[in-house]
XYZ file of C-alpha atoms in Angstrom:
617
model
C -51.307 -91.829 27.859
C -48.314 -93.184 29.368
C -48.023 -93.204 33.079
C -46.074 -90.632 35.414
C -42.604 -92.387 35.562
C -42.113 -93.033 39.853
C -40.379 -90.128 41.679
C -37.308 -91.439 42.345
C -36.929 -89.450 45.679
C -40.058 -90.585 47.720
C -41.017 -93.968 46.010
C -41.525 -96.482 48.445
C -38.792 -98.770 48.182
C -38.747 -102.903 47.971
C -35.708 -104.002 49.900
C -35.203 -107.514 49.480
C -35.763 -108.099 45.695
C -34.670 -104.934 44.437
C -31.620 -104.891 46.465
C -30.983 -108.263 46.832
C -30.562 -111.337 44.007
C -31.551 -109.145 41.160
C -29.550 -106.192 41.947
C -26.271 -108.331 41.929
C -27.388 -110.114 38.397
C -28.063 -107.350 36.865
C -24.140 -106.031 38.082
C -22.373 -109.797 37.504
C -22.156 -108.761 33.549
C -19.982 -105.811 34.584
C -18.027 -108.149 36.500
C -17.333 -110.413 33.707
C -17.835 -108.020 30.356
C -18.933 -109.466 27.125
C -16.492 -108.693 23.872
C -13.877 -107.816 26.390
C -10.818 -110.577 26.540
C -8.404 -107.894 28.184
C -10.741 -107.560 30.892
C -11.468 -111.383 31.479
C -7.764 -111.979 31.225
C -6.948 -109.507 34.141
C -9.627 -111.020 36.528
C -7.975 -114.695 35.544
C -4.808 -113.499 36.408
C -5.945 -111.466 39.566
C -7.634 -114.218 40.762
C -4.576 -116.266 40.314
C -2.638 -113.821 42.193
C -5.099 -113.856 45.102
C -4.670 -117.844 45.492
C -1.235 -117.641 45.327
C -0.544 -114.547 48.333
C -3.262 -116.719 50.302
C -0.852 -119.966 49.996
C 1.651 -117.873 51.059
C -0.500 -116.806 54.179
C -1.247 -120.467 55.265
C 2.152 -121.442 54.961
C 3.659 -118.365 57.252
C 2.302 -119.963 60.827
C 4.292 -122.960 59.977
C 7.765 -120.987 59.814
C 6.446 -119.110 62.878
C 6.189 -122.167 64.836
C 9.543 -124.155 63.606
C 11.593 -120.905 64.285
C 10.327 -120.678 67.788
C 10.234 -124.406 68.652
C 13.979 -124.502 67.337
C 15.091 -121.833 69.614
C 13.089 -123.292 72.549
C 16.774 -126.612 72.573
C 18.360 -126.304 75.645
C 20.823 -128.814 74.907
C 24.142 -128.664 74.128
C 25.927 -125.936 72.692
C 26.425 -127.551 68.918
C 22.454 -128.277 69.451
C 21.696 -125.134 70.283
C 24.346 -123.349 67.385
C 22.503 -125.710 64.961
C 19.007 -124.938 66.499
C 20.279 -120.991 65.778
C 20.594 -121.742 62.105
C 17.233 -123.459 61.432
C 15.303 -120.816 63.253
C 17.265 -118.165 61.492
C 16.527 -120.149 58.050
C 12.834 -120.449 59.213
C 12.498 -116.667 59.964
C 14.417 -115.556 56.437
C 11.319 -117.782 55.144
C 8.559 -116.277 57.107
C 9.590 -112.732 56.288
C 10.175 -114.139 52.916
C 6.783 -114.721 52.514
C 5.077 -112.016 54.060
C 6.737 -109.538 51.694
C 5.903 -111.888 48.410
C 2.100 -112.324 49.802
C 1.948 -108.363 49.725
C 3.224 -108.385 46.365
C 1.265 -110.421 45.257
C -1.618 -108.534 46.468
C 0.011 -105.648 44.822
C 0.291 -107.018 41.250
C -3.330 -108.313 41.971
C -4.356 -105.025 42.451
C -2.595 -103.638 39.624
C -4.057 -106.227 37.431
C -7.642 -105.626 38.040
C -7.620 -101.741 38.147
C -8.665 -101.439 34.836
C -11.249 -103.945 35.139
C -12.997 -102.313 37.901
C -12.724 -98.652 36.240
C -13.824 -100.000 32.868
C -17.237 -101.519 34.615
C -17.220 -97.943 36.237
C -17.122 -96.001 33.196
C -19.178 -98.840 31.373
C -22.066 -98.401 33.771
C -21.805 -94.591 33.976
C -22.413 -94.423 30.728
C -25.683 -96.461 30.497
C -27.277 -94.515 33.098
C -25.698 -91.294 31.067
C -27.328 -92.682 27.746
C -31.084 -93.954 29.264
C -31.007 -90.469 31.248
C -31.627 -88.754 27.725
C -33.829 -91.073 26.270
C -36.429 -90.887 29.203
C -39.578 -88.066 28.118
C -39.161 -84.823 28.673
C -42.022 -85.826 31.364
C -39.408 -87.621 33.692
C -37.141 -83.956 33.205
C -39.333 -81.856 33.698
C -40.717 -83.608 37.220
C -37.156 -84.912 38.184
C -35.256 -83.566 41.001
C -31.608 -82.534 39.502
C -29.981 -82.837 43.025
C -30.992 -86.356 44.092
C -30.467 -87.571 40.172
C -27.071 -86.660 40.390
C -26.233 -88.069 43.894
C -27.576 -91.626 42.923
C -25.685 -92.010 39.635
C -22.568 -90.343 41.593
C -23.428 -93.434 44.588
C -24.304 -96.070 41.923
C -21.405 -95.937 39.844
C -19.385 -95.661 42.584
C -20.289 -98.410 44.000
C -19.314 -101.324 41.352
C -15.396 -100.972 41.672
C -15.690 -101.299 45.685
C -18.188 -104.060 44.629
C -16.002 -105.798 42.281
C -13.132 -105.438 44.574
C -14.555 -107.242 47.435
C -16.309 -110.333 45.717
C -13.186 -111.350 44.210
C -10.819 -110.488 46.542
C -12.148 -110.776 49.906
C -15.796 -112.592 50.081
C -14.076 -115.469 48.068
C -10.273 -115.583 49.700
C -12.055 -115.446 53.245
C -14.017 -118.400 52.353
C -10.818 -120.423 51.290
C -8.999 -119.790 54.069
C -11.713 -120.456 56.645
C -12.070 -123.668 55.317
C -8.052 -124.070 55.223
C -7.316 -123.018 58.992
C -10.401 -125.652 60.102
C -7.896 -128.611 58.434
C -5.142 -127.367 59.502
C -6.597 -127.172 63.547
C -8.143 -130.619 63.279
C -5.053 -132.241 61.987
C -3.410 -130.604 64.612
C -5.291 -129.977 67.441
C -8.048 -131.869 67.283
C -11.779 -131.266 66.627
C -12.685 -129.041 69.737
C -10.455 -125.952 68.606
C -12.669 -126.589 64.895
C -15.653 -126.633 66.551
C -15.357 -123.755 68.779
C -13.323 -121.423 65.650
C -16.416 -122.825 63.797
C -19.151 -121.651 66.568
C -17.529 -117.863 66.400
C -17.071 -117.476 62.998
C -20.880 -118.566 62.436
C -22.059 -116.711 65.610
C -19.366 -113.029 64.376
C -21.409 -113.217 60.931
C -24.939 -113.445 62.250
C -24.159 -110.850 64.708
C -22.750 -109.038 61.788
C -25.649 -109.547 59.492
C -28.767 -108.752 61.906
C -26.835 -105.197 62.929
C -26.171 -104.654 59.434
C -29.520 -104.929 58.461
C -30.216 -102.424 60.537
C -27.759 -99.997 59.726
C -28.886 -100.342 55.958
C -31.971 -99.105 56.908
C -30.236 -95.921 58.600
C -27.915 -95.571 55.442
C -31.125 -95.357 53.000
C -32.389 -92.110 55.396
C -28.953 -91.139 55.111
C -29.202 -91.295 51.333
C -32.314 -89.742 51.103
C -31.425 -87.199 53.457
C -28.482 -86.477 51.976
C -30.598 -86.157 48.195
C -32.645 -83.432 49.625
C -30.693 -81.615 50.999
C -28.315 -81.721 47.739
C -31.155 -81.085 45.796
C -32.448 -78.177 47.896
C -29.012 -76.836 47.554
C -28.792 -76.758 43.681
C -32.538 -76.017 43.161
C -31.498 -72.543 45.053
C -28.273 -71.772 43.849
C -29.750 -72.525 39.817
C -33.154 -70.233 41.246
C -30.361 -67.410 42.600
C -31.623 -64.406 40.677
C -35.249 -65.687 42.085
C -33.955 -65.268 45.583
C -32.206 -62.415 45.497
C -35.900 -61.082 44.124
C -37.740 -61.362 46.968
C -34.737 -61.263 49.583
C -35.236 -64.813 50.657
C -31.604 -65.978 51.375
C -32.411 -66.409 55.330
C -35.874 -68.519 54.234
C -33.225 -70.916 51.684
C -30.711 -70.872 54.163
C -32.943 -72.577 56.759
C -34.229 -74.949 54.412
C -31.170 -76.091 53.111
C -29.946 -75.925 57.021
C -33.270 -78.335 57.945
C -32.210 -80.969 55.265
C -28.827 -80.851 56.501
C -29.567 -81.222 60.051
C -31.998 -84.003 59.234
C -29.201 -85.727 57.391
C -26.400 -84.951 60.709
C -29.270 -86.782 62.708
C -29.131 -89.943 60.418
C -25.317 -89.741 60.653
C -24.922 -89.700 64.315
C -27.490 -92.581 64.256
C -25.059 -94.375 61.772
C -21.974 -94.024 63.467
C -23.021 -94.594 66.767
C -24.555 -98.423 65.433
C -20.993 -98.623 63.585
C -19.215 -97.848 67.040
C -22.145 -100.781 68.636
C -20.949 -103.149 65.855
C -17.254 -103.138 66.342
C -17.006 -103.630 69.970
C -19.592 -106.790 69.464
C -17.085 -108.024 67.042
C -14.188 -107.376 69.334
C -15.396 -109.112 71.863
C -16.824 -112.198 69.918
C -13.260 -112.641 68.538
C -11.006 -111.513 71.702
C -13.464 -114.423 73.271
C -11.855 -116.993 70.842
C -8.497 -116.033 71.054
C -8.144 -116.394 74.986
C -9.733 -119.756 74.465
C -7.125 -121.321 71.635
C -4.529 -119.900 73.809
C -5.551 -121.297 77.108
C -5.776 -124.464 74.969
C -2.494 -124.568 73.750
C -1.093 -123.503 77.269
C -3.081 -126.513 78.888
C -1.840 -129.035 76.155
C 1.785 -127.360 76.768
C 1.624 -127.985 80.518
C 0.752 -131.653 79.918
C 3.731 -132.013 77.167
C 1.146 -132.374 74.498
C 1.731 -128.996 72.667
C 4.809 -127.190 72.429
C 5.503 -123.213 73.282
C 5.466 -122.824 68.925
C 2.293 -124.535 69.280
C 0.915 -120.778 71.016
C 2.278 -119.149 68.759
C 0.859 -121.203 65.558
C -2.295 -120.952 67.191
C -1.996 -117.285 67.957
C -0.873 -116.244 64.327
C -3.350 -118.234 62.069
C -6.241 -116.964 64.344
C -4.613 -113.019 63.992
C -4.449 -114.219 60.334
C -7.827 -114.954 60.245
C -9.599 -111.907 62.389
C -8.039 -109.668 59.623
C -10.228 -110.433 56.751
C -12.838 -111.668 59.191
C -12.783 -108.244 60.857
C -12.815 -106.859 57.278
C -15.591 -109.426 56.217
C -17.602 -107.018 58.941
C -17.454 -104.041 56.795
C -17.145 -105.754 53.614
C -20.408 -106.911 54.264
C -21.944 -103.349 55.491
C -20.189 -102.153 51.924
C -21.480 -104.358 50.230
C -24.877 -103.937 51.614
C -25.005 -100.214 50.889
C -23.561 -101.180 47.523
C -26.358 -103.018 46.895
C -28.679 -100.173 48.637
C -26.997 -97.709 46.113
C -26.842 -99.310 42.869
C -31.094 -100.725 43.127
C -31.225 -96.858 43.238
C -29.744 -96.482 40.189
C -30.833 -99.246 38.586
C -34.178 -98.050 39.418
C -34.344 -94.906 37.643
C -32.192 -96.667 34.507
C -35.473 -98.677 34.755
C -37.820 -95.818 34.375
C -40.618 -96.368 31.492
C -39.073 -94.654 28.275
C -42.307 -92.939 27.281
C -41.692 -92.051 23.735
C -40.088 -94.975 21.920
C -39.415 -95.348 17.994
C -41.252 -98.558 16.572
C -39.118 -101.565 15.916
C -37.192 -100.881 12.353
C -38.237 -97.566 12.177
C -36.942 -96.244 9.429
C -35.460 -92.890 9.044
C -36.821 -89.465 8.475
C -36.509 -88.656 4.705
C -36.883 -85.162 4.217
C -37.493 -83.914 0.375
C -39.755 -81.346 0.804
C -40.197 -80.161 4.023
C -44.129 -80.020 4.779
C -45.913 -79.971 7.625
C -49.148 -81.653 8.393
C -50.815 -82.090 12.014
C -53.798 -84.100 11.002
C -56.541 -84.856 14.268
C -54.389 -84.001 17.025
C -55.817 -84.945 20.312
C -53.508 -84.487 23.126
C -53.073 -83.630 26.701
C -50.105 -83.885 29.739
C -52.911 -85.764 32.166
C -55.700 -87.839 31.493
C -58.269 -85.577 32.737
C -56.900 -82.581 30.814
C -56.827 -82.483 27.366
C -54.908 -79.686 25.602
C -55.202 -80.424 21.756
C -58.733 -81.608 20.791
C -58.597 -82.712 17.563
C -56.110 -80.194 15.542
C -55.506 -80.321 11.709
C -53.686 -77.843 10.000
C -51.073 -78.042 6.933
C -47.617 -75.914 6.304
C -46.266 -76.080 2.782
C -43.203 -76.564 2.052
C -41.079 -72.916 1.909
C -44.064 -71.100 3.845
C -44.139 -69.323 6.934
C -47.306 -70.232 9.471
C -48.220 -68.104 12.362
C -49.346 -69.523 15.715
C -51.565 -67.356 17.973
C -53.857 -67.384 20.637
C -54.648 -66.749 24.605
C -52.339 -68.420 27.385
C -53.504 -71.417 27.469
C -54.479 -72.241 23.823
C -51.979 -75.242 23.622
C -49.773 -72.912 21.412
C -45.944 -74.468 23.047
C -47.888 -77.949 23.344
C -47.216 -77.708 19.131
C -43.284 -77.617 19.720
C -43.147 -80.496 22.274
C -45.194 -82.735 19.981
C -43.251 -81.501 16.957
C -40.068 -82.734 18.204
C -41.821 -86.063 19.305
C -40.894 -85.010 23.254
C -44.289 -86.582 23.826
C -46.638 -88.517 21.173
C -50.551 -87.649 20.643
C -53.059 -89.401 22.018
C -54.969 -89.669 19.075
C -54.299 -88.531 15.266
C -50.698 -87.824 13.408
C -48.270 -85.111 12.432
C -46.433 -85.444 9.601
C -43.279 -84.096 7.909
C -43.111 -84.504 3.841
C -46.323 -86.918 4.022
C -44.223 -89.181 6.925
C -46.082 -90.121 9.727
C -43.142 -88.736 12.704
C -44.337 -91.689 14.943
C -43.460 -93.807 12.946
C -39.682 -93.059 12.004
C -36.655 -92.389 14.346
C -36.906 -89.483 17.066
C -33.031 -88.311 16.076
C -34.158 -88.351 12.352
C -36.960 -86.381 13.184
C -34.973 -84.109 15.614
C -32.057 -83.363 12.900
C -34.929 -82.128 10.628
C -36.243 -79.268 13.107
C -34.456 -75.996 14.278
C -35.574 -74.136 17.659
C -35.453 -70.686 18.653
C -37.006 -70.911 22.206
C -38.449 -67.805 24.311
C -35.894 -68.732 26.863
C -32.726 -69.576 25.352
C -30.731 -71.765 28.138
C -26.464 -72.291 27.064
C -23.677 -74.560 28.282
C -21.847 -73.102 31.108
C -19.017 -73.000 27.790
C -17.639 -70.780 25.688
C -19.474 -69.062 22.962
C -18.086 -70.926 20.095
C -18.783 -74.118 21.916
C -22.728 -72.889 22.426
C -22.681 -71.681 18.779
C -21.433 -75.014 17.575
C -23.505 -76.924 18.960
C -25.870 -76.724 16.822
C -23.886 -79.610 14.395
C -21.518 -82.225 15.637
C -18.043 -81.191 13.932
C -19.030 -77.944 13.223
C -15.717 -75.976 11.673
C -14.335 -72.480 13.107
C -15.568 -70.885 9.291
C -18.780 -72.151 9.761
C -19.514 -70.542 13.444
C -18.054 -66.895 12.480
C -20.414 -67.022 9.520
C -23.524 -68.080 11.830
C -22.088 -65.372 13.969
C -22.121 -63.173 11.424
C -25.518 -64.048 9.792
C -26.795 -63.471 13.906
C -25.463 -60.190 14.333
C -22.944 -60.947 17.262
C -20.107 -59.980 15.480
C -20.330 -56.953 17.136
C -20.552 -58.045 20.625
C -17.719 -60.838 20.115
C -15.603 -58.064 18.959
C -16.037 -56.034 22.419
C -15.234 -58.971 24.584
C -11.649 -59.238 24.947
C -11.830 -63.180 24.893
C -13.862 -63.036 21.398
C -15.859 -66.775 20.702
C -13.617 -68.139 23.850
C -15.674 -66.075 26.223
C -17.372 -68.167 28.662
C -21.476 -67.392 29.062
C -22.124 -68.510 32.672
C -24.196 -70.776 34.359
C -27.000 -71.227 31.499
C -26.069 -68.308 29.778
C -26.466 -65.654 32.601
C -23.687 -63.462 32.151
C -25.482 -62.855 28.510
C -28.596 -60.316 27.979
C -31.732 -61.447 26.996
C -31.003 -60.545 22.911
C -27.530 -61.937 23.346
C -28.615 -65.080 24.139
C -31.360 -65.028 21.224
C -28.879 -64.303 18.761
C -26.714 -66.606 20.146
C -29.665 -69.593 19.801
C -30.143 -68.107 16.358
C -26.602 -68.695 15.523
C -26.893 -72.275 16.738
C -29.837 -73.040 14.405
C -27.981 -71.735 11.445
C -25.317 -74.097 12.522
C -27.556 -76.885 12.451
C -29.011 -75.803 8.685
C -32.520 -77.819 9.329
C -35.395 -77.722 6.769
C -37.978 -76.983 9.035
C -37.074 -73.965 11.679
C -40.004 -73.461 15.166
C -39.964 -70.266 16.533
C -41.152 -70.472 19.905
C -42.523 -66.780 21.234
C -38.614 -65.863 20.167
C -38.874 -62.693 20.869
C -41.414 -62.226 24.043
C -38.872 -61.792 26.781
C -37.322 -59.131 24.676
C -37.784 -55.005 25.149
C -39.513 -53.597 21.749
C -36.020 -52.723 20.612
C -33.981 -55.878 20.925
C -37.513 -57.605 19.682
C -36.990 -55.662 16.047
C -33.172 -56.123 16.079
C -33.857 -59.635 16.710
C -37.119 -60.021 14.330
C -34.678 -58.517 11.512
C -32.149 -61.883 12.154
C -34.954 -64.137 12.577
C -36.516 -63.024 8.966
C -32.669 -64.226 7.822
C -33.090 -67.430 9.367
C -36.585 -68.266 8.064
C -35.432 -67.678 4.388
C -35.819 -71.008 2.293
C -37.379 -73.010 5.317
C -40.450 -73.847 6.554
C -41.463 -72.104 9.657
C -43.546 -72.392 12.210
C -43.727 -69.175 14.636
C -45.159 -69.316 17.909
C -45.996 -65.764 18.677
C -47.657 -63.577 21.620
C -47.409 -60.072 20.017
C -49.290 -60.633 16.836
C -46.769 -57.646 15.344
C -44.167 -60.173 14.800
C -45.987 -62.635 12.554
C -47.824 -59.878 10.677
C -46.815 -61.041 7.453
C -47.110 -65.096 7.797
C -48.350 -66.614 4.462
C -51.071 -68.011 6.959
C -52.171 -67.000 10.347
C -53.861 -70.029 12.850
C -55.490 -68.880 16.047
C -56.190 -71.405 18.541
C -58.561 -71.017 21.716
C -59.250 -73.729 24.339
C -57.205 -76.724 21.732
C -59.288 -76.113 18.994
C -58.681 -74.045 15.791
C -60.372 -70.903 15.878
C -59.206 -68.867 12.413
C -57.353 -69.144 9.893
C -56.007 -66.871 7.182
C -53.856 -63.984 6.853
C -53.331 -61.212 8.652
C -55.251 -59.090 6.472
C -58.052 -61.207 6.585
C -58.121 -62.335 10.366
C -59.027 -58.769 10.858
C -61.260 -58.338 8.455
C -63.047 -61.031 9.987
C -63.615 -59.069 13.506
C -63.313 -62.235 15.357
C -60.499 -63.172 18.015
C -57.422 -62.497 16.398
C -59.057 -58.577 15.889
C -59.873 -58.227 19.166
C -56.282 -59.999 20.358
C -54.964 -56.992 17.990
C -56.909 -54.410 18.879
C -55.911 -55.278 22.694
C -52.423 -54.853 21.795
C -52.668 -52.039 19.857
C -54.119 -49.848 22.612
C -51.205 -51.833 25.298
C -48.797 -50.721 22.539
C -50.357 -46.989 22.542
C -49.867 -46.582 26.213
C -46.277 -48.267 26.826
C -45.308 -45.441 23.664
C -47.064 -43.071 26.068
C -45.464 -43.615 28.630
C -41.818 -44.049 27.365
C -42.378 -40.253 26.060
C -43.332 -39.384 29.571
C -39.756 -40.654 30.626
């Protein structure tokens, strides 16, 4: 049996690998897609933008400092009238350039939008895609909340991350390098050194409180996961707590997460707050010591007064993306914190895989065979010990037994949302483990005890039972459904909308609605999982009468709990503890005086008294 996929939530979680090296290989391909010469082309060009506005940047101080050493001639007046006209020249070219750096970080921008909302949408759609091949194991134990909120943080976080490698890490990096060449050739190697010393000793400082803040943005995220999930686990459970008058009790749950998470915040903010006035002070620290430099050379006639202000603007040049490299760094960080989340449930064990080449399902005539059938959802537990029963093609089998039995365990293996531990099933002599899940899913139509619907209209729940299904198709599975009359007493018809999973329908409406959908969907093979249970005795015979429509010229399996419904199967199977009981019809099961008579008899006499009582009324 396959092992419990990790809860996402609570696992513990491996910082340094998971986050690290292989998180940002496993996001480079979205930075340079395969297939995709638009995209590459666009990050060429971007990157060729981003060069070009940071040659423009390096050249700026120069301008700067001509301009103001030009106006510093005292001379005579043709000097200084000349003087007038180079600084003016000089200062047409600085503003010159400041305007075409920012557009070229404009048309950079506008080159690589589509690259980094591509990657998004690529991404998003992996996770979307290995969400619904995981086993309905992972589903049914996941936590819909704190799913969401990591794909919605994960794919999020690749345009920021995109943004910032190319156009920041990188740039920064060039233009460190350039400013230390441009000091030493003109200052000397003690400004280097000492620019050198605080840019090294700004991104340690950086780095170590970073560090620590990541570690107060992962309780964040958690934090912020529960108390998401406990939100949407109580507003999908809202009938539930309206029951029992529990809005205070959710209230102060869903207030405890919150506060929790408000904690973590203040914790955040307040180490941001610590961060930035470490970095202020680190690079205030350089700047009075370049300019007390350049005022000491200036006093001993070795620097001039547009000396200062070279100085002055390269390093205000450079603490920009320096002070940026500070929080492109914590970005980056909790990009990296983010996207190992998501990468770690797209890395999930898929429990139920098709075998290499598996062929498809080929279905000619649509029998049914489970042949040995061991199975069961835990190791220590089994449900199905050893089941073998056949369904001919055309016939109608019954499924009873107590609560328990392994009776719904049938479906889930059926539709291959978990595989045996031990024997086969088999549709038309074809072993289902051994050809493709969709194959095997096209072949099978459900009607469920609990039929759950898009949030949609109900021609978009009706249709979904085929992909392209036409408007003549759905009125005719209306039709065959009976819900022609109820879509002619809503005054939006097909195009009203059902609610959140269907709860502005009844509990019939929403069977005959599901029964629509299968007819839609035309399968060979048609489950009828305890279809009508939920339902009062008199939508259960209105809805038996559309059911015995939709079984015609298929093979059926019916799931049942009141054995009145599956009365007249061609074969009757009556399971107790995994194991096959009976078998026969319903004739002969009672004949027999075994389970399936007493199971009768039981709800004969519950039948007797619920009459009873409804007279008493």
């Amino acid at each position: 049996m396959a092992a419990m996929p990790p809860d996402t939530a609570n696992s513990d979680r491996p910082t340094a690998p998971a986050e690290g090296w292989k998180t940002l290989q496993r996001f480079l391909p979205y930075l340079w897609p395969k297939g995709n010469p638009d995209l590459r082309v666009r990050i060429a060009l971007a990157l060729i933008l981003v060069l070009a506005a940071k040659s423009v940047t390096l050249a700026l101080p120069f301008a700067y400092k001509g301009a103001v050493n030009a106006m510093e001639d005292t001379g005579a007046a043709a000097q200084i009238a000349e003087g007038a006209q180079v600084a003016m020249a000089l200062v047409a070219a600085y503003v010159l350039g400041r305007f075409t750096s920012l557009m070229f970080d404009n048309l950079r921008n506008v080159a690589f939008e589509r690259v980094g909302q591509m990657a998004t949408l690529s991404l998003a759609q992996d996770v979307f895609h290995r969400l619904h091949r995981l086993s309905l194991r992972f589903h049914l134990n996941r936590r819909t909340g704190e799913v969401t909120k990591i794909i919605e943080r994960g794919t999020k976080s690749i345009d920021s991350m995109l943004y910032f490698l190319l156009f920041n890490i990188a740039p920064t990096a060039i233009e460190l390098i350039a400013v230390g060449v441009i000091f030493y050739l003109n200052f000397g190697w003690e400004l280097v050194a000492a620019t050198a010393l605080t840019v090294v000793l700004y991104i340690s400082i950086t780095r170590w409180i970073t560090e620590w803040r990541t570690k107060l943005r992962r309780e964040m995220n958690d934090l912020d996961g529960q108390a998401l999930h406990r939100a949407v686990d109580s507003l999908l459970n809202f009938e539930t707590v309206k029951y029992f008058g529990a809005e205070s009790r959710e209230e102060e749950r869903y207030a405890g997460a919150a506060r929790a998470y408000a904690q973590a915040a203040v914790k955040s903010e307040n180490s941001l707050a610590l961060l930035n006035v470490i970095q202020s002070g680190i690079t205030n620290a350089l700047m009075a010591g370049a300019m007390a430099y350049s005022v000491w050379g200036w006093s001993k006639g070795e620097l001039t007064v547009g000396d200062l202000v070279f100085v002055n603007t390269y390093l205000m040049q450079l603490f920009r993306p320096l002070d940026l490299l500070g929080w492109v760094y914590r970005t980056i960080r909790q990009g990296l914190v983010d996207m190992a989340e998501m990468f770690r449930l797209m890395d999930t064990e898929v429990e139920v895989k098709d075998p290499p080449g598996a062929p498809a399902l080929v279905v000619s005539e649509p029998s049914l065979a489970f042949d040995n059938v061991t199975f069961g959802y835990e190791d220590e537990r089994t449900i199905l010990k050893g089941l073998s029963f056949e369904v001919p093609a055309g016939s109608t089998l019954a499924i009873v037994g107590p609560s328990g039995a392994g009776k719904s365990t049938i479906g889930r293996l059926l539709f291959r949302f978990y595989d045996p531990q031990g024997g086969r099933i088999l549709i038309d002599g074809q072993d289902i483990a051994q050809v493709q899940q969709e194959s095997v899913r096209a072949a099978i139509g459900i009607v469920p005890q609990d039929s759950v619907l898009f949030n949609d209209t109900l021609a978009y729940n009706i249709a979904y039972g085929a992909e392209g299904a036409d408007e003549a198709i759905v009125e005719q599975a209306a039709r065959d459904a009976s819900l022609t009359p109820l879509i002619n007493s809503l005054p939006d018809g097909f195009e009203t909308t059902v609610g959140e999973r269907g709860l502005k329908l009844s509990g019939g409406e929403k069977q005959r609605v599901a029964i629509a959908r299968t007819l839609v969907k035309n399968p060979p093979i048609l489950l009828l999982d305890e279809a009508t249970s939920a339902l009062d005795t008199k939508t259960e015979q209105e809805i038996l009468g559309s059911l015995k429509r939709l079984a015609q010229g298929r093979t059926t399996i019916a799931i049942a709990h009141r054995l009145s419904t599956i009365a007249d199967a061609d074969r009757i199977l009556v399971l107790d503890g995994g194991k096959l009981a009976e078998s026969g019809t319903h004739a002969g099961l009672l004949a027999r005086r075994g389970l399936y008579a007493d199971m009768w008899s039981q709800q004969a006499n519950e039948g007797e008294k619920e009459s009873t009582n409804e007279a008493a009324e």
